[in-house]
Coordinates of C-alpha atoms in Angstrom, one line a residue:
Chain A
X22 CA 31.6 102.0 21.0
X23 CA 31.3 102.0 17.5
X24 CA 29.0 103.8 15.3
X25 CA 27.7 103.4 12.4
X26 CA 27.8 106.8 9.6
X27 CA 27.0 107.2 5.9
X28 CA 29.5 107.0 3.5
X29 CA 29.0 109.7 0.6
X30 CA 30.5 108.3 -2.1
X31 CA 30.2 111.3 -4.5
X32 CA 33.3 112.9 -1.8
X33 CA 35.8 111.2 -3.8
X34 CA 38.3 110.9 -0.3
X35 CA 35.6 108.7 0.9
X36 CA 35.3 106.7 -1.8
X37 CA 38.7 106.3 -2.0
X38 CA 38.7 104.9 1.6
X39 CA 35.9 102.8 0.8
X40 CA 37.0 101.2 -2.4
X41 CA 40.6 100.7 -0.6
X42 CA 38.5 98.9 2.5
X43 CA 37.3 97.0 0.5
X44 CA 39.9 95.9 -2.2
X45 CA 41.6 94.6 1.6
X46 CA 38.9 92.3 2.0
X47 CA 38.7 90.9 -1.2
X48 CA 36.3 92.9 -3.2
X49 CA 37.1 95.0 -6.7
X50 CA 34.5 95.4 -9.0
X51 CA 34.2 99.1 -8.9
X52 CA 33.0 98.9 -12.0
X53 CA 30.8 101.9 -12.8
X54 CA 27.4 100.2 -14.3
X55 CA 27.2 98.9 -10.5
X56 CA 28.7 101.1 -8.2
X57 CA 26.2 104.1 -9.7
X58 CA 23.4 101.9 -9.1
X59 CA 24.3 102.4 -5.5
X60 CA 21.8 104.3 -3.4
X61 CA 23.2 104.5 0.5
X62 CA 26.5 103.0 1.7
X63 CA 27.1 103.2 5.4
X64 CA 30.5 102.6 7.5
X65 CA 31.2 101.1 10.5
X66 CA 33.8 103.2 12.7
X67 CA 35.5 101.9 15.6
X68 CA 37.2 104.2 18.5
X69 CA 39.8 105.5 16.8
X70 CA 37.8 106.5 13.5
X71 CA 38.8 104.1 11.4
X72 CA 36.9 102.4 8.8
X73 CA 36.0 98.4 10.0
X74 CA 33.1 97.2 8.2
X75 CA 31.0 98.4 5.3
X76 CA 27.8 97.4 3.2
X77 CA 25.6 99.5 0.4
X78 CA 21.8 99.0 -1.2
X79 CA 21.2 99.4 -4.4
X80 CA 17.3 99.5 -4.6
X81 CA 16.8 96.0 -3.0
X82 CA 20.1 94.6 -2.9
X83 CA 22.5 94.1 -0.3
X84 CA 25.8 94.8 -1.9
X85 CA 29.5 95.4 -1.1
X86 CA 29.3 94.3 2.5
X87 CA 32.9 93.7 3.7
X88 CA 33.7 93.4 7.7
X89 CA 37.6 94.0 9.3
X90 CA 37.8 90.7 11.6
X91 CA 40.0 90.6 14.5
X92 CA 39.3 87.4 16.0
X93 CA 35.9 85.5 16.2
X94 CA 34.7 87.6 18.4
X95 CA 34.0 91.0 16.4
X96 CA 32.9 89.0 12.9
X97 CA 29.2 88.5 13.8
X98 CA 28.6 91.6 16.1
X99 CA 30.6 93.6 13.0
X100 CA 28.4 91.5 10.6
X101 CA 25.4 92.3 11.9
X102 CA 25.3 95.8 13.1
X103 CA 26.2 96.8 9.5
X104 CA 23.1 94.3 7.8
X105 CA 20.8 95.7 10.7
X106 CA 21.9 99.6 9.3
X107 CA 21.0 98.4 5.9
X108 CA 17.5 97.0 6.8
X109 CA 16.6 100.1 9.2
X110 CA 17.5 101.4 5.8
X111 CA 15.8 99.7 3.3
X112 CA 12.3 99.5 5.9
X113 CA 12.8 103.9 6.3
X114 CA 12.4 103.3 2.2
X115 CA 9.5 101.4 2.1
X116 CA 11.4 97.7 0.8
X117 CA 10.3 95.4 2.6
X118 CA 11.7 92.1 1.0
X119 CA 15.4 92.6 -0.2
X120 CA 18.6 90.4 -1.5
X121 CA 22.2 89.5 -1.2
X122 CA 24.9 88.1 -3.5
X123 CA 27.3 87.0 -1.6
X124 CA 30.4 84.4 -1.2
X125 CA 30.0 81.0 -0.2
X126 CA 31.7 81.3 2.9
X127 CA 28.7 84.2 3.8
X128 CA 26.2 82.2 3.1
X129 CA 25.8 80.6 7.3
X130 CA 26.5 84.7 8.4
X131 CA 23.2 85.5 6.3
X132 CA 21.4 82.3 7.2
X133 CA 21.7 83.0 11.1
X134 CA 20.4 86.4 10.7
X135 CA 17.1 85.6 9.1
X136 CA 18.0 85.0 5.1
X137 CA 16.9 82.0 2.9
X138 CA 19.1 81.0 0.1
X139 CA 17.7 81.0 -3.3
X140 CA 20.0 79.3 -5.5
X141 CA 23.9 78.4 -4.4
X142 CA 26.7 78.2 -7.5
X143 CA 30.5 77.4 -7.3
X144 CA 31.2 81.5 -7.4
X145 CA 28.3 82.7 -5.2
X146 CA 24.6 82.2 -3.8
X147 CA 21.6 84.5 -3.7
X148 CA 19.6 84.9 -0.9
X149 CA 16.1 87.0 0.7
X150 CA 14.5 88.1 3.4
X151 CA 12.0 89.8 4.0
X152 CA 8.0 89.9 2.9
X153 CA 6.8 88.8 0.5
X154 CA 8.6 85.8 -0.1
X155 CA 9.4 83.0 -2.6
X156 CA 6.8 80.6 -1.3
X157 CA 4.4 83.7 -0.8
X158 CA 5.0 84.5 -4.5
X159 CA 4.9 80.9 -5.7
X160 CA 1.4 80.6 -3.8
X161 CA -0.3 82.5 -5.8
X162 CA 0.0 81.2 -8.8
X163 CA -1.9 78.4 -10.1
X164 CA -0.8 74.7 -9.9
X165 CA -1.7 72.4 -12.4
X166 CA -4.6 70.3 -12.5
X167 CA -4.6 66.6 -12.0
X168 CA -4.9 66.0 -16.0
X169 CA -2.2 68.2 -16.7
X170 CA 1.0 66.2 -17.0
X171 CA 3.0 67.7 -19.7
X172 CA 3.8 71.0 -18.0
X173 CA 6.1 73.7 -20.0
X174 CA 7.6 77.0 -19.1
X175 CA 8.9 80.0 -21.8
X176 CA 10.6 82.7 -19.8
X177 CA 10.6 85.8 -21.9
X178 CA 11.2 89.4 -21.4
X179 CA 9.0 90.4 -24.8
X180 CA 9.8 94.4 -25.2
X181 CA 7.5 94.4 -27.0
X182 CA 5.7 91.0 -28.2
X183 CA 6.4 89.9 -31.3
X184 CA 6.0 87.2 -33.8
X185 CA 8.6 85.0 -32.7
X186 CA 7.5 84.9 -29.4
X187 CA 4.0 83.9 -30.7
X188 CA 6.2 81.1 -32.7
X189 CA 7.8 79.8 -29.8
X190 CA 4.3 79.8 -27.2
X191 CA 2.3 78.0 -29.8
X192 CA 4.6 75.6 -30.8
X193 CA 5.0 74.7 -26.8
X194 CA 1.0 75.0 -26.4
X195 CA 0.8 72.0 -29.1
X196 CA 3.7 69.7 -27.4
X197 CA 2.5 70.1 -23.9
X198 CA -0.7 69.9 -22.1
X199 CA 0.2 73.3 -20.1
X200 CA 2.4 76.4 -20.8
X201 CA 3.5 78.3 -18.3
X202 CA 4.6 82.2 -20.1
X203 CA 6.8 83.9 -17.2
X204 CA 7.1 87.4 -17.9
X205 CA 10.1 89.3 -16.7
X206 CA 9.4 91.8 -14.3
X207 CA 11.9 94.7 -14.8
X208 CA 11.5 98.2 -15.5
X209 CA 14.7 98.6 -17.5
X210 CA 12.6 98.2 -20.6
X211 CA 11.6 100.2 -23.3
X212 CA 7.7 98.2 -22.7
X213 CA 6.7 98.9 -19.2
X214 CA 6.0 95.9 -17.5
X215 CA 2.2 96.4 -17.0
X216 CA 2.3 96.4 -21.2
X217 CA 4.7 93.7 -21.7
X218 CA 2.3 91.7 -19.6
X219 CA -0.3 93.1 -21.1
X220 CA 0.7 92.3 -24.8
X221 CA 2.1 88.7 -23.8
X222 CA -1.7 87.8 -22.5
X223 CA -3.8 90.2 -25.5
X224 CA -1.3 87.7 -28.1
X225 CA -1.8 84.1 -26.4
X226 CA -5.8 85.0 -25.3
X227 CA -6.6 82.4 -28.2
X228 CA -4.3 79.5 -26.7
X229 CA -6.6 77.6 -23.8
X230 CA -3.6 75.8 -21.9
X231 CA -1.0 78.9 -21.7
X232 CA -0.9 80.6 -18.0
X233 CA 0.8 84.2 -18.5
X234 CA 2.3 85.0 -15.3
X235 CA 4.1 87.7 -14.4
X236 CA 8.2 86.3 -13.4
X237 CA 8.2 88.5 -9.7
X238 CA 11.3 89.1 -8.7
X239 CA 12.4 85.9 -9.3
X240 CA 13.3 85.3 -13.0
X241 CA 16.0 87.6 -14.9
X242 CA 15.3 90.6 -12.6
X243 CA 17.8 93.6 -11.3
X244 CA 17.8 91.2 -8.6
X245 CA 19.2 87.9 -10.1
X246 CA 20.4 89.1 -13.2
X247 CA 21.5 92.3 -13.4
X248 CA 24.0 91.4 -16.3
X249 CA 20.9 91.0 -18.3
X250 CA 20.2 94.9 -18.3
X251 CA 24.0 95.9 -17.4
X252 CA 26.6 95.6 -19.6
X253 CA 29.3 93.1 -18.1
X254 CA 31.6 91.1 -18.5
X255 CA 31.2 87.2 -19.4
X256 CA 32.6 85.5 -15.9
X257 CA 30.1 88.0 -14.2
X258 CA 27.5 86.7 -17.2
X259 CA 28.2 83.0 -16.7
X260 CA 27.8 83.4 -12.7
X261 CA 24.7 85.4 -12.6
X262 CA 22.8 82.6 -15.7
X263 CA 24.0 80.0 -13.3
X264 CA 22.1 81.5 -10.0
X265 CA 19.1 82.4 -12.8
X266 CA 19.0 79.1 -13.4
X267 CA 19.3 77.2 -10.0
X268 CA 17.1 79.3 -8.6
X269 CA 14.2 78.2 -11.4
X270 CA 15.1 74.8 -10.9
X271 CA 14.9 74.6 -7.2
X272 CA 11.6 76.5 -6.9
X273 CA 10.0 77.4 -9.9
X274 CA 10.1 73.2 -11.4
X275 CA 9.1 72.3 -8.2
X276 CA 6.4 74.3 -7.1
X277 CA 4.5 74.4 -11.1
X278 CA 5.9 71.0 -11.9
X279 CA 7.8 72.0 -14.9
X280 CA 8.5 69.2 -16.7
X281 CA 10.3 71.1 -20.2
X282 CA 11.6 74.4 -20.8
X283 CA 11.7 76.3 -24.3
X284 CA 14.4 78.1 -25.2
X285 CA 14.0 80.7 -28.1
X286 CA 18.0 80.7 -29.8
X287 CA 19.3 84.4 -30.3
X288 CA 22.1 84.4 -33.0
X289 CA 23.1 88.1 -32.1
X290 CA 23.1 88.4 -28.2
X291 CA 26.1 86.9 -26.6
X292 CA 24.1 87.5 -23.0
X293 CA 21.3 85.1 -23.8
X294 CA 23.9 82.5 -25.8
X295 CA 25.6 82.1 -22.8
X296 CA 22.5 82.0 -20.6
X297 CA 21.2 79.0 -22.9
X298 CA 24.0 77.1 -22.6
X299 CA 24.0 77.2 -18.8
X300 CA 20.0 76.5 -18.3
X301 CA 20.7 73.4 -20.0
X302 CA 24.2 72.8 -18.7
X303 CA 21.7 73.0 -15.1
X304 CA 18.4 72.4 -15.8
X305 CA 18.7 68.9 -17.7
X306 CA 18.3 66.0 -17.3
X307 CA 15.7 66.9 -14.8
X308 CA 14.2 68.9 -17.1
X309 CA 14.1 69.0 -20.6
X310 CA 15.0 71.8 -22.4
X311 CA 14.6 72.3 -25.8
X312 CA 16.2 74.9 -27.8
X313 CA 13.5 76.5 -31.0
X314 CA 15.4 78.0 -33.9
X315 CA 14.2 81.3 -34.0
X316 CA 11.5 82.3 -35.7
X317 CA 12.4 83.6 -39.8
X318 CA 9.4 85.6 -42.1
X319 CA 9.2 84.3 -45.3
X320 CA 12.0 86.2 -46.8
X321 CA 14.3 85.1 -44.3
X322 CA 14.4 88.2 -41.7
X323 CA 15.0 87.4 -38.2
X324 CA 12.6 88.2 -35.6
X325 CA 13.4 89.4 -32.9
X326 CA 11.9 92.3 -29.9
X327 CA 15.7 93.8 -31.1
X328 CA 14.6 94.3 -34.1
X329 CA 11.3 95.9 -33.3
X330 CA 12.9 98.1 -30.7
X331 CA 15.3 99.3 -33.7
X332 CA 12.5 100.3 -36.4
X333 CA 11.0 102.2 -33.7
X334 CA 14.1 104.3 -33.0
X335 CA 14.3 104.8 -37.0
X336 CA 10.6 105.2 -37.0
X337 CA 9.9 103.0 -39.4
X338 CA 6.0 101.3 -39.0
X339 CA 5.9 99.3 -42.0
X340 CA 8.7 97.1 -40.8
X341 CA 7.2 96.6 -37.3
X342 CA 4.0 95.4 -38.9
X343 CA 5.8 92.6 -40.5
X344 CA 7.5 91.6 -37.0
X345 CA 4.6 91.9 -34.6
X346 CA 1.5 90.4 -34.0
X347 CA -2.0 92.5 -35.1
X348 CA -2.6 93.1 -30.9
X349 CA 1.3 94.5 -30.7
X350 CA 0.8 96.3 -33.8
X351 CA -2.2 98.2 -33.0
X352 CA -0.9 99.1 -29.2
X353 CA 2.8 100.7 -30.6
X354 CA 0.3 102.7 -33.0
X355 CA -2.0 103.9 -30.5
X356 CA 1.2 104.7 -28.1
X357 CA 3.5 105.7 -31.2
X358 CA 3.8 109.2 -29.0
X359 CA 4.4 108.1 -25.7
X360 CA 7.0 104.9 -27.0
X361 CA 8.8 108.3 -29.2
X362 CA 9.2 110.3 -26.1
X363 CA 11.0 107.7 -24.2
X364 CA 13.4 107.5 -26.7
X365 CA 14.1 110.9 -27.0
X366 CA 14.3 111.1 -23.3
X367 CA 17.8 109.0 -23.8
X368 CA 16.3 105.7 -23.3
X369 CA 18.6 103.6 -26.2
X370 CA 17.7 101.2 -28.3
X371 CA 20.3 98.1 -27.1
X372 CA 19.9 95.5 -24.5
X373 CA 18.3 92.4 -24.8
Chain B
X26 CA -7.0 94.1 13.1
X27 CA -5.8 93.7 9.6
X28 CA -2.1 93.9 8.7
X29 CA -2.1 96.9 6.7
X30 CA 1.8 97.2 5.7
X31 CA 4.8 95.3 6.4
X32 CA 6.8 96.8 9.3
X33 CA 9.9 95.8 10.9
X34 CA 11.0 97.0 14.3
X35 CA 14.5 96.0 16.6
X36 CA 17.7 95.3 15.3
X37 CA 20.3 92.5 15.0
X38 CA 22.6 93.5 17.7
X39 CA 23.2 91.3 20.9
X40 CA 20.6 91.3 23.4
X41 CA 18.2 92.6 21.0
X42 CA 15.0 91.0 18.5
X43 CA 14.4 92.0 15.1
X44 CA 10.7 91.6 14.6
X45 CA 9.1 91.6 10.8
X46 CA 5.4 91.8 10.3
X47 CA 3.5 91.4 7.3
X48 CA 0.2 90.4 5.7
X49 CA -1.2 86.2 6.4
X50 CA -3.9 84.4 5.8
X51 CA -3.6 81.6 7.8
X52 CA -3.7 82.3 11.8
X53 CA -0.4 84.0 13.2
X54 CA 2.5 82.3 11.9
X55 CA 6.3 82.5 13.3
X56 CA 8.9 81.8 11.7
X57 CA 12.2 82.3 14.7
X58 CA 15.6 82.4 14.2
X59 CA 17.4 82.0 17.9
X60 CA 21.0 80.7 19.5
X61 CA 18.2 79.3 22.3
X62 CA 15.4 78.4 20.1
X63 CA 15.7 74.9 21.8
X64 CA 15.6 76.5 25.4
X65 CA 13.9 79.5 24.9
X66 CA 11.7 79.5 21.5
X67 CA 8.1 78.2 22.7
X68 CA 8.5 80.9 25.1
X69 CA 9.4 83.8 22.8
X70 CA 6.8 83.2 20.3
X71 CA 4.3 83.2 23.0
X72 CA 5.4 87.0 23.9
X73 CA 5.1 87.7 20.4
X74 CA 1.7 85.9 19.8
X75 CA 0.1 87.6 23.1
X76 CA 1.0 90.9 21.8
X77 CA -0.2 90.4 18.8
X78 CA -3.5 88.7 20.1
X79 CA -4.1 91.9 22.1
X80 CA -3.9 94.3 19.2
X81 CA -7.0 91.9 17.9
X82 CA -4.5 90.5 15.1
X83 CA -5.4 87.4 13.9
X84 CA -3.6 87.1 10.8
X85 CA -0.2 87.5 10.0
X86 CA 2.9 86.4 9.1
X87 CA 6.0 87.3 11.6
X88 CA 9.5 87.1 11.6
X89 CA 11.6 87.0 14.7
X90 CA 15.5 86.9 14.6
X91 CA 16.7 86.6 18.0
X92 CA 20.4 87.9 19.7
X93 CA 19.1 87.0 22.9
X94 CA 17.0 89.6 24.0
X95 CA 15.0 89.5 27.2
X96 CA 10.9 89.3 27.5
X97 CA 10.3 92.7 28.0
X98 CA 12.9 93.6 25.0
X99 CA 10.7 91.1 22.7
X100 CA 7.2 92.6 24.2
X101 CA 8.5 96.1 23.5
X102 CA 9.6 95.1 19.7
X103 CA 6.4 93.0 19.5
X104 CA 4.6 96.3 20.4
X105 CA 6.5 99.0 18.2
X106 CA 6.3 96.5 15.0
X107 CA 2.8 95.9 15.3
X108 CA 1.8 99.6 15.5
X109 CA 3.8 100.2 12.8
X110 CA 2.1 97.8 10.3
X111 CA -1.0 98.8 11.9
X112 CA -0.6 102.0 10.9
X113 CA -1.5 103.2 14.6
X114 CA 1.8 104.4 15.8
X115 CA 0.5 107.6 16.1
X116 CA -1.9 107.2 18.5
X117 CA -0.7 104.0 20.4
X118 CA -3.3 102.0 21.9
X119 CA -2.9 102.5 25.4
X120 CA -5.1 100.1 27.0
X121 CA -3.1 97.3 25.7
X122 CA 0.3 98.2 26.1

C-alpha cells in the first residue's frame, strides 16, 4: 500500500531527497523566490519507503508535482492520489478554487481529473478547478450594451494611481465607446488592493464609458504571473506573458468583447517590455493593441507608479503631488502614516 | 437550504467520487467527469441530485469527478459534501440520511 506523508522541507535530508526526485523527472528550478513560497509538500511512499511521487501548494497553486512511472499502470493511480492529497489540502485551508502550471504532456492527466485549461503555450498551460470559476467570474461583470461597439481594455496594476494612468484611460475613453480598467488583484503591493481599486474608480468617476473592474485572479496575479512580483529570469518572463496573454484573449476578448487593448510603454522595466511585446506578438490581429508613449510633465519627468512609490520611501510630498492625481494625492496624505509603516516594516520600494 | 460555503468531500482514487459543492443560482447544476459517463452518468447525477433534493437544496453548482465508485459510495460523498457546505456536519440531519 502506499501512503501518502508530508515532506518538511526545512529538514534539509528531505529536501535533498525531494529536489533529487525531482531533478530525475525533469524538474530544477529550485530557485529560492519559489521554492519559499511553498506552503505543504507531500510524498508518496511505496512499500519499501522510497520516494515515488511528489506535489507542493503554494497558496493556490499546484506546483512541483512529479510521479515515478513504472508502466501505465501506476501513472494515473500515482497521479492522482498525490492531486487528491493536495486538494484534501488546500479544502482543510479554506481554498476552494486553485491552479496548475504544468507541461503539455500533463495537460489530459489534469483534464480527466476535473481541471479546465486556461490558456495553453509552446512551454506550458495553466489550468483551474475548483469554485468560483472563470465563467463564474466573467458572469459578473457587465457586458456591453448593444450601442457599444468600440470596446477597450487597460490592464493596470496602479500602486498607487497616478497621472499617467489618468493619461492613458482618458485617451482610450475618447477613441472607444467603452473602456474596460482591469485592476490587478494582488496583494504584493505597496497599495492594498481594496485602495488601488479604490483610487483607480475615485480618478476615472468623471469618465461615463470607463467600467473599473477588479482583474480576479485572472490577470497578472501570483497565479498567472508570478514573475511580475518575483524576480526571474527572462525565459520564465517570456513563458508566463505568453499564458497572461492567451488566457485574456481566450476569455477575457470573448466574454467583454474586447475589440483594442492599451498598452502604457515602460522605458525602465524589462518585465513589462517583454510582456508588451508578447500581448501583441498574441493578441493581434484579433485585437488591436496599441502601444501609448508614456505619459511626460511638462519638464520632461516620467511618470510612473515607480516613481511615486520612490518619493514615498524618501518622503518627499512635493514630488508626489506633481505625479498623482488630486484624489491620489489627498488619500497618500491622509494615509502618509500607515503607507510609512509598511515601509519600515521591510516592504521595498522595487517591483513593478 | 442555501449553500453557505464551498465544500468538497471524496477523493480521486479508484472506486471512489470527488464531490465539489458550491454556491448557484440557477437550479442544481452538474458538471461530471467519468470513464462511464456514457453508461453510467444520467444515473450518477441522479444520486447526487436526490441527495441534494432531500437536504431542501435547490441551488447549487456541483462538481463530480468520478473513478468508478459505486451508488452508495456517491450517496455517502453526496451526503458528507453537502453537510459540509451546509454548515450542518455537526448535527447531521438524520431523517434524511
Amino acid at each position: 500500500m502506499e501512503v501518502i506523508k508530508d515532506l518538511y522541507l526545512l529538514n534539509s535530508a528531505v529536501k535533498k531527497q525531494w529536489e533529487s526526485f525531482l531533478q530525475q523527472h525533469g524538474i530544477d528550478n529550485f530557485n529560492n523566490a519559489e521554492t519559499k513560497y511553498l506552503n505543504q509538500t507531500v510524498g508518496l511512499f511505496d512499500e519499501h519507503d522510497q520516494l515515488v511521487g511528489t506535489g507542493s501548494i503554494a497558496q493556490n497553486v499546484m506546483k512541483y508535482v512529479a510521479i515515478e512511472v513504472h508502466g501505465e499502470i501506476h501513472a494515473g493511480v500515482r497521479f492522482n492520489k498525490i492531486i487528491s492529497a493536495l486538494i484534501q489540502r488546500l479544502d482543510q485551508a479554506q481554498i476552494s478554487h486553485y491552479f496548475v502550471f504544468t507541461k503539455i504532456k500533463y495537460v489530459s492527466s489534469f483534464k480527466h481529473i476535473g481541471f479546465h485549461c486556461l490558456a495553453q503555450v509552446p512551454q506550458g498551460a495553466l489550468l483551474e478547478s475548483g469554485f468560483p470559476t472563470i465563467k463564474n467570474y466573467l458572469a459578473q461583470l457587465s457586458q456591453p450594451n448593444s450601442e457599444q461597439q468600440q470596446v477597450a481594455a487597460i490592464v493596470i496594476n496602479a500602486n498607487p494611481f497616478t497621472k499617467g494612468h489618468r493619461y492613458l484611460i482618458e485617451k482610450a475613453a475618447q477613441e472607444n465607446d467603452l473602456v474596460y480598467v482591469i485592476v490587478v488583484q494582488q496583494n504584493a503591493s505597496l497599495f492594498t488592493t481594496p485602495q488601488r481599486l479604490y483610487l483607480v474608480r475615485l480618478g476615472v468617476q468623471d469618465l461615463m464609458n470607463v467600467k473599473v473592474i477588479d482583474g480576479g485572479e485572472y490577470t497578472v496575479s501570483f497565479a498567472t504571473f508570478p514573475a511580475y512580483f518575483l524576480t526571474s529570469s527572462d525565459a520564465v518572463i517570456d513563458y508566463q506573458t505568453r499564458l497572461d496573454a492567451q488566457l485574456f484573449k481566450n476569455w477575457f476578448v470573448p466574454a467583454l468583447q474586447i475589440k483594442r487593448r492599451y498598452l502604457g510603454t515602460e522605458p525602465t522595466s524589462h518585465t513589462t517590455r517583454l510582456y508588451n511585446d508578447n500581448l501583441q506578438a498574441i493578441l493581434q490581429p484579433e485585437v488591436e493593441v496599441l502601444v501609448v508613449p508614456r505619459y511626460q510633465l511638462a519638464d520632461g519627468q516620467i511618470v510612473s507608479a515607480f516613481q511615486v512609490r520612490h518619493y514615498l520611501v524618501t518622503q518627499n510630498l512635493e514630488q508626489i503631488a506633481r505625479l498623482v492625481p488630486a484624489t491620489t494625492f489627498d488619500f497618500i496624505k491622509a494615509h502618509w502614516a500607515i503607507l510609512q509603516q509598511r515601509i519600515q516594516k521591510g516592504w521595498h520600494g522595487n517591483g513593478n | 437550504m442555501e449553500i453557505k460555503r464551498i465544500a468538497t468531500a471524496g477523493t480521486l482514487e479508484s472506486s471512489d467520487i470527488q464531490i465539489t459543492i458550491a454556491p448557484g443560482n440557477n437550479g442544481l447544476q452538474i458538471e461530471l467527469q467519468s470513464d462511464v459517463i456514457k453508461q453510467f452518468g444520467a444515473q450518477i447525477k441522479q444520486t447526487i441530485i436526490d441527495v441534494l433534493t432531500n437536504y431542501g437544496v435547490q441551488n447549487a453548482q456541483i462538481k463530480a469527478v468520478d473513478k468508478g465508485a459505486l451508488d452508495l459510495v456517491i450517496k455517502a460523498r453526496a451526503i458528507a459534501a453537502v453537510q459540509r457546505a451546509l454548515e450542518i456536519s455537526e448535527e447531521p440531519r438524520w431523517e434524511v440520511l
